[in-house]
Coordinates of C-alpha atoms in Angstrom, one line a residue:
M7 CA 88.0 79.1 95.2
L8 CA 85.2 78.3 97.6
H9 CA 87.6 76.8 100.1
E10 CA 89.8 80.0 100.0
M11 CA 86.8 82.2 100.6
E12 CA 85.8 80.0 103.6
K13 CA 89.3 80.3 105.0
I14 CA 89.2 84.1 104.7
E15 CA 85.8 84.2 106.3
V16 CA 86.9 82.1 109.3
R17 CA 90.0 84.3 109.7
L18 CA 88.1 87.5 109.7
A19 CA 85.6 86.2 112.2
E20 CA 88.4 85.2 114.5
E21 CA 90.0 88.7 114.0
C22 CA 86.7 90.5 115.0
K23 CA 86.5 88.4 118.2
Q24 CA 90.1 88.9 119.1
V25 CA 90.2 92.6 118.6
F26 CA 87.7 93.5 121.3
T27 CA 89.2 91.0 123.8
E28 CA 92.7 92.4 123.4
L29 CA 91.8 96.0 123.7
Q30 CA 89.8 95.6 126.9
T31 CA 92.8 94.5 128.8
D32 CA 95.7 96.5 130.3
L33 CA 94.0 100.0 130.0
A34 CA 92.7 99.5 133.6
D35 CA 96.4 99.5 134.7
L36 CA 97.2 102.7 132.9
N37 CA 96.7 104.9 136.0
S38 CA 99.2 102.8 138.0
D39 CA 101.9 103.4 135.4
F40 CA 102.5 106.9 136.7
S41 CA 101.5 109.4 139.4
P42 CA 100.6 113.1 139.0
A43 CA 104.1 113.9 140.4
T44 CA 105.8 112.1 137.4
I45 CA 103.9 114.1 134.7
P46 CA 106.7 116.1 132.9
Y47 CA 105.3 119.6 133.1
H48 CA 107.4 122.4 131.5
S49 CA 108.4 125.3 133.6
F50 CA 106.5 128.5 132.8
D51 CA 109.5 130.0 130.9
E52 CA 109.9 126.9 128.7
Y53 CA 106.1 126.6 128.2
A54 CA 105.9 130.2 127.1
L55 CA 108.8 130.0 124.7
K56 CA 107.5 126.9 123.1
V57 CA 104.1 128.4 122.5
L58 CA 105.2 131.8 121.5
F59 CA 108.0 130.6 119.2
P60 CA 107.1 127.1 118.0
A61 CA 109.5 125.0 116.0
Q62 CA 112.5 127.0 117.2
D63 CA 115.3 125.5 119.2
D64 CA 117.3 128.7 119.6
Y65 CA 115.2 131.6 120.8
P66 CA 116.5 135.0 119.6
V67 CA 114.9 136.8 122.5
L68 CA 117.3 135.1 124.9
H69 CA 120.4 136.5 123.3
D70 CA 121.8 140.0 123.4
P71 CA 122.9 141.6 120.1
A72 CA 126.6 141.4 119.5
D73 CA 126.8 145.2 119.5
L74 CA 124.2 145.9 122.2
A75 CA 125.8 149.2 123.1
S76 CA 124.9 150.7 119.8
Y77 CA 121.3 149.6 120.1
E78 CA 120.8 150.2 123.8
E79 CA 119.6 153.9 123.6
S80 CA 117.3 153.1 120.7
L81 CA 115.8 150.1 122.6
V82 CA 115.1 152.3 125.7
V83 CA 113.3 154.9 123.5
F84 CA 111.3 152.1 121.7
E85 CA 110.3 150.6 125.1
K86 CA 109.0 154.0 126.2
L87 CA 107.0 154.2 123.0
I88 CA 105.3 150.8 123.2
R89 CA 104.3 151.7 126.8
Q90 CA 102.1 154.4 125.3
E91 CA 98.7 152.9 124.3
Q92 CA 98.1 155.1 121.3
F93 CA 101.5 154.3 119.7
L94 CA 101.2 150.6 120.2
L95 CA 97.6 150.5 118.8
T96 CA 98.6 152.5 115.8
L97 CA 101.7 150.2 115.2
V98 CA 99.6 147.1 115.3
E99 CA 97.0 148.6 113.0
T100 CA 99.7 149.7 110.5
L101 CA 101.4 146.3 110.5
D102 CA 98.2 144.4 110.2
S103 CA 97.2 146.4 107.1
Q104 CA 100.4 145.5 105.2
R105 CA 99.8 142.7 102.8
Q106 CA 103.5 141.8 102.6
V107 CA 103.4 140.9 106.3
S108 CA 102.9 137.1 106.4
K109 CA 100.9 135.1 109.0
R110 CA 104.2 133.9 110.4
D111 CA 105.5 137.5 110.7
K112 CA 102.2 138.5 112.5
S113 CA 102.6 135.6 114.9
N114 CA 106.2 136.7 115.7
I115 CA 105.1 140.3 116.2
A116 CA 102.3 139.2 118.6
A117 CA 104.8 137.0 120.5
L118 CA 107.4 139.8 120.8
M119 CA 104.8 142.2 122.0
I120 CA 103.9 139.8 124.9
V121 CA 107.5 139.2 125.7
S122 CA 108.3 142.9 125.8
L123 CA 105.4 143.8 128.1
M124 CA 105.1 140.6 130.2
D125 CA 106.1 142.5 133.4
D126 CA 102.8 144.5 133.2
M127 CA 99.9 142.1 132.5
S128 CA 97.4 144.9 133.3
Y129 CA 98.7 146.9 130.4
I130 CA 98.8 143.8 128.2
T131 CA 95.1 143.2 129.0
S132 CA 94.1 146.8 128.4
I133 CA 95.7 146.7 125.0
L134 CA 94.0 143.4 124.2
K135 CA 90.6 144.7 125.0
Q136 CA 91.1 147.8 122.7
L137 CA 92.5 145.7 119.9
L138 CA 89.6 143.1 120.2
S139 CA 87.0 145.8 120.4
K140 CA 88.3 147.5 117.2
L141 CA 88.6 144.2 115.3
I142 CA 85.0 143.2 116.2
S143 CA 83.7 146.6 115.2
D144 CA 85.6 146.6 111.9
T145 CA 84.3 143.2 111.1
V146 CA 80.7 144.1 111.9
N147 CA 80.9 147.3 109.8
N148 CA 82.9 146.0 106.8
D149 CA 82.0 142.3 106.4
A150 CA 79.4 141.1 108.9
R151 CA 79.3 137.7 107.0
R152 CA 82.7 136.9 108.4
M153 CA 81.6 137.3 112.0
K154 CA 81.3 133.5 112.4
L155 CA 84.9 133.1 111.4
L156 CA 86.2 135.8 113.7
L157 CA 89.0 134.6 116.1
R158 CA 89.2 131.3 114.3
R159 CA 91.6 131.8 111.4
S160 CA 94.4 133.8 113.1
E161 CA 94.7 136.3 110.2
H162 CA 95.3 139.3 112.4
I163 CA 97.9 140.2 115.0
T164 CA 95.1 140.7 117.5
E165 CA 94.0 137.1 117.2
K166 CA 97.6 135.9 117.8
Y167 CA 97.9 138.4 120.7
L168 CA 94.7 137.0 122.2
S169 CA 96.1 133.4 121.9
N170 CA 99.3 134.4 123.6
W171 CA 97.4 136.2 126.4
L172 CA 95.4 133.0 127.1
T173 CA 98.6 130.9 126.9
F174 CA 100.2 133.0 129.7
N175 CA 97.1 133.0 131.9
L176 CA 96.2 129.3 131.5
H177 CA 99.6 127.8 132.6
S178 CA 98.6 127.4 136.2
F179 CA 95.2 125.8 135.2
L180 CA 97.1 123.3 133.0
V181 CA 99.5 122.3 135.8
E182 CA 96.9 122.2 138.6
S183 CA 94.0 120.7 136.8
A184 CA 93.7 120.1 133.1
G185 CA 97.2 118.8 132.5
Q186 CA 96.8 115.5 134.2
P187 CA 93.7 114.2 132.3
L188 CA 95.2 115.5 129.0
Y189 CA 98.4 113.6 129.7
V190 CA 96.5 110.5 130.6
L191 CA 94.5 110.7 127.4
Y192 CA 97.8 111.0 125.4
R193 CA 99.2 108.0 127.2
A194 CA 96.0 106.0 126.6
I195 CA 96.0 106.7 122.9
K196 CA 99.6 105.8 122.6
Q197 CA 99.2 102.6 124.5
Q198 CA 96.2 101.6 122.4
I199 CA 97.9 102.1 119.1
E200 CA 101.2 100.4 120.2
K201 CA 99.4 97.3 121.4
G202 CA 99.2 96.1 117.9
P203 CA 101.4 96.2 114.8
V204 CA 102.4 99.6 113.4
D205 CA 104.0 99.8 110.0
Y206 CA 107.4 101.6 110.3
I207 CA 107.2 103.1 106.8
T208 CA 103.6 104.0 106.2
G209 CA 102.6 104.6 109.9
N210 CA 99.4 102.6 109.4
A211 CA 98.4 100.6 112.5
R212 CA 96.2 97.7 113.4
Y213 CA 94.5 99.7 116.1
A214 CA 94.2 103.2 114.5
L215 CA 91.7 106.0 115.2
H216 CA 90.8 106.5 111.6
E217 CA 90.0 104.1 108.8
K218 CA 92.6 105.6 106.5
N219 CA 95.4 104.7 108.9
L220 CA 94.4 101.0 109.4
L221 CA 96.8 98.3 108.2
S222 CA 95.5 96.8 105.0
R223 CA 96.6 93.3 106.1
I224 CA 96.1 91.1 109.1
T225 CA 99.6 90.5 110.6
D226 CA 100.4 87.7 112.9
F227 CA 102.4 88.7 115.9
N228 CA 103.4 87.7 119.5
K229 CA 103.8 89.8 122.5
L230 CA 107.3 89.9 124.0
N231 CA 108.1 91.0 127.5
V232 CA 111.8 91.8 127.6
M233 CA 114.0 93.0 130.5
V234 CA 116.1 96.1 129.7
Y235 CA 119.0 97.4 131.6
L236 CA 120.4 100.9 131.1
E237 CA 124.2 101.0 131.3
D238 CA 124.8 104.8 131.4
D239 CA 123.0 108.0 130.6
P240 CA 124.9 111.1 129.3
Y241 CA 121.7 112.8 128.1
L242 CA 120.2 114.1 131.4
K243 CA 123.3 115.6 133.0
D244 CA 122.6 118.9 134.7
T245 CA 118.8 118.2 134.7
P246 CA 116.6 117.1 137.6
Y247 CA 115.4 114.0 135.8
T248 CA 116.7 110.4 136.2
P249 CA 115.8 107.5 134.0
L250 CA 115.1 104.0 135.2
K251 CA 118.1 101.7 135.5
S252 CA 116.0 98.6 134.6
C253 CA 112.5 97.8 133.7
Q254 CA 110.3 95.3 131.8
V255 CA 109.2 96.5 128.4
A256 CA 106.4 95.2 126.2
L257 CA 107.4 94.7 122.6
L258 CA 105.9 92.9 119.6
S259 CA 107.5 90.3 117.4
C260 CA 106.6 92.4 114.4
D261 CA 108.5 95.5 115.7
T262 CA 111.5 96.7 113.8
I263 CA 114.7 97.5 115.8
S264 CA 114.0 101.2 115.6
Q265 CA 110.4 100.7 116.9
A266 CA 111.7 98.5 119.7
K267 CA 114.3 101.1 120.7
A268 CA 111.6 103.8 120.7
K269 CA 109.4 101.7 123.1
I270 CA 112.4 101.0 125.3
I271 CA 113.3 104.7 125.5
D272 CA 109.7 105.6 126.3
A273 CA 109.7 103.1 129.2
M274 CA 113.1 103.9 130.6
Y275 CA 112.5 107.7 130.4
R276 CA 108.8 107.7 131.2
T277 CA 109.1 110.6 133.7
V278 CA 111.3 112.7 131.4
P279 CA 110.0 115.4 129.0
D280 CA 110.1 114.3 125.4
S281 CA 112.3 117.2 124.5
L282 CA 115.1 115.8 126.8
K283 CA 114.7 112.1 125.8
P284 CA 117.3 110.5 123.5
T285 CA 116.1 109.4 120.1
P286 CA 116.4 105.8 118.7
N287 CA 119.4 107.1 116.8
D288 CA 121.1 108.2 120.0
V289 CA 121.2 104.7 121.6
D290 CA 122.2 101.2 120.8
V291 CA 120.5 98.0 122.1
E292 CA 122.4 94.8 122.7
W293 CA 120.7 91.4 122.9
K294 CA 122.2 89.4 125.7
N295 CA 122.0 85.9 124.2
G296 CA 123.6 83.8 126.9
S297 CA 125.9 84.5 129.8
S298 CA 128.7 86.1 127.8
S299 CA 127.6 86.6 124.2
S300 CA 125.7 89.7 123.0
L301 CA 124.4 90.9 119.6
R302 CA 124.1 94.6 118.7
L303 CA 120.7 95.1 117.1
V304 CA 120.5 97.3 114.0
D305 CA 117.9 97.8 111.3
M306 CA 118.5 95.4 108.4
L307 CA 116.8 94.5 105.1
H308 CA 116.4 91.2 103.4
N309 CA 115.3 90.7 99.8
T310 CA 111.8 89.4 99.1
Q311 CA 110.4 89.2 95.6
D312 CA 110.0 91.6 92.6
G313 CA 113.0 93.6 93.8
W314 CA 111.4 94.6 97.1
K315 CA 113.3 94.6 100.4
Q316 CA 111.6 94.0 103.8
L317 CA 112.8 95.3 107.2
D318 CA 113.8 92.7 109.7
T319 CA 111.7 92.4 112.9
L320 CA 112.3 91.0 116.3
G321 CA 110.5 87.9 115.2
S322 CA 112.7 87.4 112.1
L323 CA 115.7 87.6 114.4
N324 CA 114.3 84.8 116.6
I325 CA 114.1 87.0 119.7
D326 CA 111.9 85.3 122.2
D327 CA 109.8 86.3 125.2
Q328 CA 111.8 87.2 128.4
A329 CA 114.8 88.2 126.4
V330 CA 117.4 90.5 128.1
F331 CA 118.5 93.7 126.4
Q332 CA 121.2 96.3 127.4
C333 CA 120.6 99.9 126.4
I334 CA 123.8 101.9 125.9
P335 CA 124.7 105.3 124.5
R336 CA 125.7 105.2 120.8
Q337 CA 129.4 105.5 120.4
S338 CA 129.6 105.3 116.6
P339 CA 127.3 105.4 113.6
P340 CA 125.5 102.0 113.3
P341 CA 126.3 99.7 110.4
F342 CA 123.2 99.4 108.3
M343 CA 123.2 96.2 106.3
S344 CA 121.1 94.8 103.5
Q345 CA 121.2 91.3 102.2
S346 CA 123.3 92.3 99.2
G347 CA 125.9 94.0 101.4
G348 CA 126.0 97.3 103.3
A349 CA 128.0 100.3 104.3
P350 CA 128.4 101.8 107.8
S351 CA 126.1 104.8 107.4
C352 CA 123.3 105.9 109.7
N353 CA 121.5 107.4 106.7
S354 CA 121.5 104.2 104.6
L355 CA 118.1 103.0 105.7
L356 CA 116.5 106.4 105.0
R357 CA 118.0 106.5 101.5
E358 CA 116.7 102.9 100.9
I359 CA 113.2 104.0 102.0
E360 CA 113.3 107.2 99.9
N361 CA 114.3 105.1 96.8
G362 CA 111.1 103.0 97.3
R363 CA 110.5 99.3 97.2
V364 CA 111.1 98.8 100.9
W365 CA 108.4 97.6 103.1
H366 CA 107.7 96.5 106.7
L367 CA 104.2 95.0 107.2
E368 CA 102.5 96.2 104.1
R369 CA 103.6 97.4 100.7
E370 CA 102.3 100.7 99.3
V371 CA 101.0 98.8 96.2
D372 CA 98.9 96.4 98.3
N373 CA 95.7 98.1 97.3
E374 CA 96.6 98.0 93.6
S375 CA 97.8 94.3 93.3
D376 CA 96.7 90.9 94.3
G377 CA 99.4 90.7 97.0
K378 CA 100.8 87.3 95.9
G379 CA 103.7 86.4 98.0
M380 CA 102.7 88.7 100.9
T381 CA 102.5 87.5 104.4
G382 CA 99.2 88.0 106.2
V383 CA 95.6 88.2 104.9
K384 CA 94.3 91.3 103.3
T385 CA 91.4 92.8 105.2
V386 CA 88.1 93.8 103.8
P387 CA 86.3 97.1 104.7
E388 CA 83.7 95.3 106.8
V389 CA 86.2 94.5 109.5
F390 CA 87.2 98.2 109.9
L391 CA 84.1 99.1 112.0
T392 CA 84.9 96.4 114.6
R393 CA 88.6 97.5 114.8
L394 CA 87.8 101.2 115.1
S395 CA 85.0 100.7 117.6
A396 CA 87.2 98.5 119.8
T397 CA 90.0 101.0 119.7
K398 CA 87.8 104.0 120.5
I399 CA 85.5 102.6 123.1
P400 CA 88.1 102.1 125.8
L401 CA 89.4 105.6 125.2
Q402 CA 86.0 107.2 125.7
K403 CA 86.5 107.4 129.5
F404 CA 89.7 109.4 129.2
V405 CA 88.1 111.8 126.7
D406 CA 85.2 112.3 129.1
D407 CA 87.5 112.9 132.0
L408 CA 89.4 115.6 130.1
F409 CA 86.3 117.5 128.9
N410 CA 84.6 117.2 132.3
V411 CA 87.6 119.0 133.9
I412 CA 87.5 121.7 131.1
F413 CA 83.8 122.3 130.8
T414 CA 82.4 121.3 134.2
P415 CA 84.2 123.6 136.6
N416 CA 83.8 123.1 140.4
E417 CA 85.1 124.9 143.4
G418 CA 88.8 124.7 144.1
I419 CA 91.6 123.8 141.6
T420 CA 89.1 122.8 138.9
A421 CA 87.3 126.2 139.0
L422 CA 86.9 128.0 135.7
P423 CA 90.1 129.9 135.0
P424 CA 89.5 133.7 135.7
C425 CA 90.9 134.7 132.3
V426 CA 88.3 132.6 130.5
K427 CA 85.4 134.1 132.5
Y428 CA 86.9 137.6 131.9
L429 CA 87.1 137.0 128.2
M430 CA 83.6 135.6 127.8
D431 CA 82.2 138.6 129.8
F432 CA 84.0 141.0 127.6
L433 CA 82.8 139.3 124.4
D434 CA 79.2 139.3 125.7
A435 CA 79.5 143.1 126.4
E436 CA 80.8 143.7 122.9
A437 CA 77.9 141.8 121.4
A438 CA 75.5 143.9 123.5
R439 CA 77.3 147.1 122.5
L440 CA 77.1 146.3 118.8
Q441 CA 73.6 144.8 119.0
I442 CA 74.7 141.4 117.7
N443 CA 71.8 139.1 118.4
D444 CA 72.5 136.1 116.2
P445 CA 73.1 133.2 118.7
E446 CA 75.4 131.4 116.2
V447 CA 77.7 134.4 116.3
V448 CA 77.4 135.2 120.0
H449 CA 77.9 131.7 121.3
T450 CA 80.3 130.2 118.7

């Protein structure tokens, strides 16, 4: 017993030393991984549609009704009505007062208002000021205790309308200034997390940003630098984007096939917006094992103990450093196989996971059992602080860079966006008009 405790103590001490050393390397090279010209900004139209109508692939505002002729006269009359301030203000007040109008409905109404009036931003701004002024006055008169929550919960059409107004006016600021440090921060976080094992099923990672998302076990792994060649790309036709034809990709021996494919796609399509990238289910990867032989890599399971099945990894398939992969478009559904046999179905793995008793790096019952038969050493809470600190410290610079751009405006392209200054001045004027002197309300 004493000997086992000493072994665990030595292992954890080595882990603490190793974590900080690993995470100090490679982040310095992040900025050389791309240039500002390769950041995949959306055009204004795409940006506006994705913000106004989130989680929608087919936007109804882009399609004409099938029987447009029967609606055309009514639409012309309605457009004239919404161009009259009093009608539009009354319409918003009426809809906002209806309890059966959900938050989602209110969001859609505010989005459609902006789309309908976007050719006249002066009119949109005038309506916004009147709606905001009334909302603030009503809150002060009816429930002053809620002033600190005003504009935070998006319960009113006015709040959604304000959000959309800021969205439209901040696009140029994002492209010219804030977008680059925001994208760099995203890439830095992604790189930090993917430098260590990430459980395919639970999503827990060795290098996580929160204690709840840390792997419960120390997992041995090796870094694999593989060469990947892209055979053909049918996904970016009729777009201005081009993927890399070949590049070196950093993988881990504990990665599943799907995780490896995701990293390969991320590297080959690094200058392409995520919305246009293929998914791991859209491509196949072949391992070139020798001059003429190749093996198509698919996710597979093997039986462990107690009825559990474990996902195969690059390490379990004996894929070594400097391996050569070929990335090709998927021609047919992949054959998913388990040790007990399998059927050619791309949904088989998902069904196995949904049925439970499938694991990758840790089992969901790890915290409830003694873990006998499991690979790796179960961590103790004391090691969490070292891991979390070592993950976050290298990211601090990127966080500071982003907030310096946003909150420390200078002359030129990093100047404070006019719309923000305009809004702050308007809110200060409203506070003075209504004699709101509480600093916690005025400044928060």
